[in-house]
Short mmCIF file of C-alpha atoms and ligand atoms in Angstrom, two decimals:
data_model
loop_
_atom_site.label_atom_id
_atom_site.label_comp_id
_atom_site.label_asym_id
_atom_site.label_seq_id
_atom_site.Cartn_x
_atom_site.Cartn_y
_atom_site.Cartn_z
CA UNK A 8 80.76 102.94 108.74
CA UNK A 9 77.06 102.92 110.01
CA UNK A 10 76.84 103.15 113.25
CA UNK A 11 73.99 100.38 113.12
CA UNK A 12 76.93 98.23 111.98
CA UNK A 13 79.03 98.66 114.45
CA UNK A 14 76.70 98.25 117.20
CA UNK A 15 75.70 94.80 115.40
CA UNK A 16 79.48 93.76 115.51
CA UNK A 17 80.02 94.63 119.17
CA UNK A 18 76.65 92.73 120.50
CA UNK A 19 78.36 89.60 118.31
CA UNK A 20 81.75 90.33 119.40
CA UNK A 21 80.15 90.57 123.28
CA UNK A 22 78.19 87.87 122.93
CA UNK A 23 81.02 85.25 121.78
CA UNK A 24 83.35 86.12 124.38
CA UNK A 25 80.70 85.50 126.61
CA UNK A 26 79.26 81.88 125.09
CA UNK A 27 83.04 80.75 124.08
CA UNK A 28 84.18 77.34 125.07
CA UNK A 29 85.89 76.05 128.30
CA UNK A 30 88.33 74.46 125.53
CA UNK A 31 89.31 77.78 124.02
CA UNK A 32 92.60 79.81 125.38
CA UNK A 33 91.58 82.85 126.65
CA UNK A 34 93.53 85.91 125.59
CA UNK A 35 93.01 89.68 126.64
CA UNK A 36 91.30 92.04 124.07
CA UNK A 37 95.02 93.97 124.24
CA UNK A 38 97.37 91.40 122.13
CA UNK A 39 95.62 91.33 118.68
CA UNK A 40 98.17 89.87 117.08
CA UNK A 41 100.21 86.69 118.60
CA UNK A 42 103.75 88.00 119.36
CA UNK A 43 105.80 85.38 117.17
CA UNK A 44 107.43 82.92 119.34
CA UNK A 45 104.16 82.62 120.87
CA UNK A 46 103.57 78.81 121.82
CA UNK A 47 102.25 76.46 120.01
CA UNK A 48 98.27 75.70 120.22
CA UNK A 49 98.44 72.79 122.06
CA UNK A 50 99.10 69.21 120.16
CA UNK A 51 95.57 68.00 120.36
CA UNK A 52 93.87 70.90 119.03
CA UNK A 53 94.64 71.81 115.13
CA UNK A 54 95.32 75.57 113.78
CA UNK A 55 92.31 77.35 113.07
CA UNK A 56 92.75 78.63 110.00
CA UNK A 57 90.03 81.18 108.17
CA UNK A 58 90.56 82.00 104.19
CA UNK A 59 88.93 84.61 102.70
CA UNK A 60 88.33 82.50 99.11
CA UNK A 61 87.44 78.85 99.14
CA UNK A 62 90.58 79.09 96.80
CA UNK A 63 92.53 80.02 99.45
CA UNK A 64 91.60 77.76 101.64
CA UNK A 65 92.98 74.87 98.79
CA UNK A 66 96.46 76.48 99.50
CA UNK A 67 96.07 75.99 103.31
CA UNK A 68 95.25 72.73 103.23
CA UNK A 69 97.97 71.86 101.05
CA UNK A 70 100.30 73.45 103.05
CA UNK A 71 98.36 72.45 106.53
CA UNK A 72 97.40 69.36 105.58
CA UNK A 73 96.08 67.54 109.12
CA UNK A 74 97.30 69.95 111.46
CA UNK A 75 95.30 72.32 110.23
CA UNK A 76 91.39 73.05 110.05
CA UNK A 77 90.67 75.58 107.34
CA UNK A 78 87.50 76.92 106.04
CA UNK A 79 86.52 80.43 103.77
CA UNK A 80 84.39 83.10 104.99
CA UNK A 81 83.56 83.98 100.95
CA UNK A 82 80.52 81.04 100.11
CA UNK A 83 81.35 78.69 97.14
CA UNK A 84 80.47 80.44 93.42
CA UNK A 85 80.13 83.50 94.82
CA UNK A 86 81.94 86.94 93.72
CA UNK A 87 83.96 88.22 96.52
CA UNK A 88 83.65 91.90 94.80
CA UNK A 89 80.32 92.59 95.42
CA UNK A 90 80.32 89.99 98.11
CA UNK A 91 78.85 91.32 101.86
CA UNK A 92 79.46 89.82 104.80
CA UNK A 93 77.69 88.73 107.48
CA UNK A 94 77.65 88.10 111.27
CA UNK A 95 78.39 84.47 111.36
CA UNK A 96 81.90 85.74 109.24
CA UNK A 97 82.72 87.89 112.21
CA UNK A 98 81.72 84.76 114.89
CA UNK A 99 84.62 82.84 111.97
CA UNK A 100 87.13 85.39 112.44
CA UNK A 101 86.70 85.55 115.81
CA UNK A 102 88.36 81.61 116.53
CA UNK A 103 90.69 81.70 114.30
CA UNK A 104 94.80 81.34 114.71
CA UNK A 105 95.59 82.46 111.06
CA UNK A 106 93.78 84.70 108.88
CA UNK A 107 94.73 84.64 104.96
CA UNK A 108 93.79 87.22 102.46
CA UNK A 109 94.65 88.42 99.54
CA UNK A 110 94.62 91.92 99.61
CA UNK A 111 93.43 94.90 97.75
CA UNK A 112 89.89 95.30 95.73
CA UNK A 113 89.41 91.38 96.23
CA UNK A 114 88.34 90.95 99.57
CA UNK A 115 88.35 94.39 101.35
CA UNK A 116 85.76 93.43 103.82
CA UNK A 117 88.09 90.68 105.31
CA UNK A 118 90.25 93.79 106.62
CA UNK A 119 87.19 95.42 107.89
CA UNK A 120 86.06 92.26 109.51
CA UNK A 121 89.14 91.88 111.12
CA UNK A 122 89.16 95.13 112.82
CA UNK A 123 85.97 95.00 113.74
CA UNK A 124 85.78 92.15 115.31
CA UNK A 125 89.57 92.78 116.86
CA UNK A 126 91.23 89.52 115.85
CA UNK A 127 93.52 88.03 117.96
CA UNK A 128 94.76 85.94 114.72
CA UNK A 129 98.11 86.13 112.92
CA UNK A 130 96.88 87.75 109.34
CA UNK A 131 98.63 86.70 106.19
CA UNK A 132 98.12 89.27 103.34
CA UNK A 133 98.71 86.93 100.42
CA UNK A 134 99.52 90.07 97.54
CA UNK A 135 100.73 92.67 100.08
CA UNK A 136 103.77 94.18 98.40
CA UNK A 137 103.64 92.10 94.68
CA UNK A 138 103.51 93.64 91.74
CA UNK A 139 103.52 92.70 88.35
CA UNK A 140 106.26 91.73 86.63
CA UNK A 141 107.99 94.31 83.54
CA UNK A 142 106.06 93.78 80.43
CA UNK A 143 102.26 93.89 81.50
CA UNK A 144 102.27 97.99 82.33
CA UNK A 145 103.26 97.47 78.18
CA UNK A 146 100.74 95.28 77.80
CA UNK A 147 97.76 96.94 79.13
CA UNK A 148 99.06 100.00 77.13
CA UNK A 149 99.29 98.16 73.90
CA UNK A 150 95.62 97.39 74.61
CA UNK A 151 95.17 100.75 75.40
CA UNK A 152 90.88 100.58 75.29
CA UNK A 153 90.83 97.68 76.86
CA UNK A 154 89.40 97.36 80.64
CA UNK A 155 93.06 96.66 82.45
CA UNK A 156 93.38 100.20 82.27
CA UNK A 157 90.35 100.99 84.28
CA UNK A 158 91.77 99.83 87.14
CA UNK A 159 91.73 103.07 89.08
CA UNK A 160 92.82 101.75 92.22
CA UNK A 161 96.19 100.66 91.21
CA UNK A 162 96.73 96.92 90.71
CA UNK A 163 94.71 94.24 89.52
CA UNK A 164 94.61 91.71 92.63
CA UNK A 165 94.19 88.33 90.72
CA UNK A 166 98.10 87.92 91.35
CA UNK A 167 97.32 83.69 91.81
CA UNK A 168 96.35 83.54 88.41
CA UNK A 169 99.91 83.53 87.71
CA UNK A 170 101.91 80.51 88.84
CA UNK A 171 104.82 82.35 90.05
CA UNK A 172 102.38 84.51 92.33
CA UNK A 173 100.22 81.36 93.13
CA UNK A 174 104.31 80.14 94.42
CA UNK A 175 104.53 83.45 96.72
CA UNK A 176 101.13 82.66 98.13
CA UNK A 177 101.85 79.09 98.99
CA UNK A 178 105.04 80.20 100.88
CA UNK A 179 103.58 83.08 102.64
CA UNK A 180 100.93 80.48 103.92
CA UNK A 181 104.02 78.19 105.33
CA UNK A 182 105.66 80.85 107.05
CA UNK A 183 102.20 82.22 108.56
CA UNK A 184 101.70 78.67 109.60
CA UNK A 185 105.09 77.79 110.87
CA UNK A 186 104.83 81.28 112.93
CA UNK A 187 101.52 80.31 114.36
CA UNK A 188 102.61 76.65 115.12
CA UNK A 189 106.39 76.82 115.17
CA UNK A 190 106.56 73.45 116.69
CA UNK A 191 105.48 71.83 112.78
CA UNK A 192 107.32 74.23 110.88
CA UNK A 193 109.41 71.40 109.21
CA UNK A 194 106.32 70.15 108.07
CA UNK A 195 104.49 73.30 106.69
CA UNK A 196 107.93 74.31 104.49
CA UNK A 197 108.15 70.57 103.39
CA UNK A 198 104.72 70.67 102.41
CA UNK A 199 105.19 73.88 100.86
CA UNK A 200 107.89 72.74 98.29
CA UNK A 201 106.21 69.69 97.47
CA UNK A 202 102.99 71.91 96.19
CA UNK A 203 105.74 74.34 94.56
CA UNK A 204 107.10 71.77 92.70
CA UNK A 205 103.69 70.39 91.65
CA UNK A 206 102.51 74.16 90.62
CA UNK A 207 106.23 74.29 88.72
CA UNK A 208 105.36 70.99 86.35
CA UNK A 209 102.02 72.29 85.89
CA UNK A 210 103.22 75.37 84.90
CA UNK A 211 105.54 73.53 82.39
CA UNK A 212 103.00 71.40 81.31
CA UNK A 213 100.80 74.61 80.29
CA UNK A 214 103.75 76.26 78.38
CA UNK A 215 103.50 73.61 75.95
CA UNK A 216 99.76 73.77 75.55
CA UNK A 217 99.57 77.66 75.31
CA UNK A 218 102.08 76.93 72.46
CA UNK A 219 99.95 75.11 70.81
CA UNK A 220 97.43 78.06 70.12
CA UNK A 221 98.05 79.67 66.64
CA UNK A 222 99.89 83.17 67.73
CA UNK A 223 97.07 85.24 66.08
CA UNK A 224 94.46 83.33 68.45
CA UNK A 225 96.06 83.87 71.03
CA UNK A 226 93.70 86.37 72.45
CA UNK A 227 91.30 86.23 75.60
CA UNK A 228 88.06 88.00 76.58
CA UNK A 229 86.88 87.12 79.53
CA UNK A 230 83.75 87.97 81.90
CA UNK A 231 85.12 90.37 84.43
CA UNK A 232 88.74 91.72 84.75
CA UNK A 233 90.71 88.50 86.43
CA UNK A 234 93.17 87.86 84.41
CA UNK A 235 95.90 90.27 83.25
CA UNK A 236 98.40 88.29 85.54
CA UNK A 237 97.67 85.18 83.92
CA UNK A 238 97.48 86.13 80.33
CA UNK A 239 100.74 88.43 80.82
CA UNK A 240 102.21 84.92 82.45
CA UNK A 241 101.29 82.70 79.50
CA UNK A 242 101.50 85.48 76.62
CA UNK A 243 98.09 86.28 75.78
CA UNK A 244 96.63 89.40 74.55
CA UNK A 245 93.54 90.74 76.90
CA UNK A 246 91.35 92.20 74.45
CA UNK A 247 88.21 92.62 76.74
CA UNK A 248 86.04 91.63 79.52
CA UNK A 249 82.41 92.13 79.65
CA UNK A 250 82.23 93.36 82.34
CA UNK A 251 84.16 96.49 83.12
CA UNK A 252 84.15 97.00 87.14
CA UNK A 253 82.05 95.08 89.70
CA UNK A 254 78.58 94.56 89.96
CA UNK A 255 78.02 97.44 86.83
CA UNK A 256 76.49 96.10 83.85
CA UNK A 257 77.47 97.10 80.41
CA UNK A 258 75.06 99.86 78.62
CA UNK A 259 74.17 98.55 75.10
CA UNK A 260 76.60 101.00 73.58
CA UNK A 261 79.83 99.15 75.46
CA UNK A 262 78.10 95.51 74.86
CA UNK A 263 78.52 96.47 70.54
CA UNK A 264 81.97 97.82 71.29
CA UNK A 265 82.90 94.67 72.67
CA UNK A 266 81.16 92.56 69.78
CA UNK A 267 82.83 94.85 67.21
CA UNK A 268 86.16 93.96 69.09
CA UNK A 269 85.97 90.53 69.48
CA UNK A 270 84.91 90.34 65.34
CA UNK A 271 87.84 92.84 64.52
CA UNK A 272 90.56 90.81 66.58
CA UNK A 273 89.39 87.59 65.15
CA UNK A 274 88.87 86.27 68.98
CA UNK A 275 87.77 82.90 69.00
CA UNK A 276 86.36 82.22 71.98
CA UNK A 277 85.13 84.13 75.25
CA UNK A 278 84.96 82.76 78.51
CA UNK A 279 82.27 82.83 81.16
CA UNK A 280 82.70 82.58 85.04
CA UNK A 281 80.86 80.24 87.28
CA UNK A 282 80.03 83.21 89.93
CA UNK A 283 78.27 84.98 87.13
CA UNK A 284 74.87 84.86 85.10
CA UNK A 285 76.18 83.86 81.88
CA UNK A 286 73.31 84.96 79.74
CA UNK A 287 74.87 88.71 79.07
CA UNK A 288 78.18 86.75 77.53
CA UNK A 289 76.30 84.13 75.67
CA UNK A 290 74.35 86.98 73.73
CA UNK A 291 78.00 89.21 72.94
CA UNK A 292 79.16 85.33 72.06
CA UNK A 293 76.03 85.06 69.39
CA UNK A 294 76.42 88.44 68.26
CA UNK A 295 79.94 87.73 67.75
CA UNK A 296 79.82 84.35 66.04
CA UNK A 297 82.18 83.00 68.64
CA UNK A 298 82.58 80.05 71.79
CA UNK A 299 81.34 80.52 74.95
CA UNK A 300 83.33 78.37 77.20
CA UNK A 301 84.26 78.31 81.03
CA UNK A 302 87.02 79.62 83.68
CA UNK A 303 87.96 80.28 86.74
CA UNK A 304 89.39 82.95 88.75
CA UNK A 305 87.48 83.80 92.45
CA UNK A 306 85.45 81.22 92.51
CA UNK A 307 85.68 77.46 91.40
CA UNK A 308 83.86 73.97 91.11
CA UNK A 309 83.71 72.69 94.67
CA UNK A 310 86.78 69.97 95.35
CA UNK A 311 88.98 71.62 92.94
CA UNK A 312 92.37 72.79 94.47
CA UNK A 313 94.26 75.59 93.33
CA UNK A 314 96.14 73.70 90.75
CA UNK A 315 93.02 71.97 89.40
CA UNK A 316 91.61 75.41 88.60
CA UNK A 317 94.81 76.32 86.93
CA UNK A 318 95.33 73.09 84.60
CA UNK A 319 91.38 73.33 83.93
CA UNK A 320 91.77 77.33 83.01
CA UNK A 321 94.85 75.78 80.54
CA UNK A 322 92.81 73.31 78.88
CA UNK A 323 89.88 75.35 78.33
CA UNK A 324 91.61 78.42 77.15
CA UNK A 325 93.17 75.88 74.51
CA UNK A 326 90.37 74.46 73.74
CA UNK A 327 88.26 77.75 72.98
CA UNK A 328 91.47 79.25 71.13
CA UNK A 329 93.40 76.72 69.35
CA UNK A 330 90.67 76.12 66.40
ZN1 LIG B 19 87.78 88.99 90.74
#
């Protein structure tokens, strides 16, 4: 790290210890994390809770609901890959009770931050440990060219995109919450179920409107490389993204392999992302003779909560696919 950097984060660092509230507990620099049965923050004041994804934050709030104040360090529509943070993130970090991440190449700066700034917070790494279930190592070999297999740094962290990961994320968020604020636990695990069962009759719900889509359409190319969780999920075939790894562009020659893909596979459709130009898609799209329509992974329309970006990701995908 630059040693610029570091100097910048421990003026900031200095200076909010010095300027912080009369209201705010004071803790020595020593306990970095809250021991758990640590007490509760104190009835009047909610948990401070900092997301690294606006998506994220959806989760916490359904989970947190008033006891909780939750807000993202990641802007809305913005790509957390190439994302860089700055020094009002750190002065974020720096309040908060819980921290929630998701781990891996998503949002590596939030660990970075974290140290930097030396959190105090309880950290909840939402993917730490997952992996993908048997079948989609099979997958990405059946594609074989295709992207998934560029992932060099093991696995692809969009694990939310499938429901049954988006599950594990909403219950790590209850238990980080019920360990921060033990004293509402009932509430955070009720809470919890109640969004589990909503994500389970979505999930349902899409079933039946994945099997709608013609099995030889069934096949997704997408902008960058978000969603080999959810396609493996809802038994889709990931026959390319545009873009291959973060903040690269395509060279002409991969931009006509891709076109000469999509036309060989008979893809209908391919699907843009809102934190990204869309131009370079909509010419493969006219090239292609093919859709260009919408989804979401990292980043989505503001007010939407996590299971309004999966229901709209459903519809669309059916729409662009189904014919
Ligand atoms: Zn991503």
């Amino acid at each position: 790290m630059p040693v610029r950097r570091l100097l910048l984060v421990g003026f900031l660092v200095g200076a909010l210890a010095a300027c912080r509230g009369a209201g705010m507990p004071t803790a020595s620099p020593e306990s970095s994390v809250a021991p758990a049965g640590t007490p509760a923050p104190s009835s009047a004041r909610r948990v401070v809770v900092v997301a690294s994804l606006p998506i994220f934050a959806t989760m916490v709030e359904a989970v947190g609901g008033d006891l909780v104040e939750v807000s993202a360090v990641l802007p809305p529509g913005t790509d957390p890959h190439t994302y860089q943070p700055t020094p009002r993130d750190v002065a974020k970090l720096a309040e908060a009770d819980l921290v929630v991440y998701n781990g891996g190449e998503l949002d590596p700066w939030m660990e970075r931050q974290l140290e930097a700034v030396g959190s105090r917070a309880r950290v909840v790494v939402l993917s730490e440990g997952l992996e993908p279930p048997p079948g989609v190592v099979e997958e990405e070999e059946h594609v074989g060219e295709a992207p998934t297999a560029e992932h060099e740094h093991g696995v692809n962290p969009h694990f939310w995109l499938d429901p049954d990961f988006g599950i594990v994320y909403v219950q790590r968020i209850a238990d980080g919450l019920a360990q921060v604020d033990p004293a509402h636990a009932v509430t955070y695990r009720a809470n919890a179920e109640r969004y589990t069962s909503e994500i389970r009759t979505f999930d349902a719900w899409a079933k039946e409107q994945i099997a709608t889509i013609p099995p030889e359409r069934r096949k997704l190319v997408t902008f960058h490389d978000a969603f080999p969780h959810f396609a493996a999920h809802y038994g889709l075939e990931l026959v390319g993204v545009v873009v291959l790894s973060p903040g690269r562009e395509p060279s002409p020659q991969e931009i006509a392999q891709l076109v000469e893909r999509i036309r060989r596979e008979g893809v209908p459709a391919i699907f843009v992302e809102p934190q990204f130009n869309p131009k370079l898609a909509q010419t493969i799209a006219r090239e292609a003779g093919v859709r260009v329509l919408e989804l979401y992974s990292d980043a989505a329309p503001p007010g939407m909560d996590y299971v309004g970006l999966m229901r709209q990701n459903v519809t669309n995908v059916v729409e662009g696919l189904r014919g």
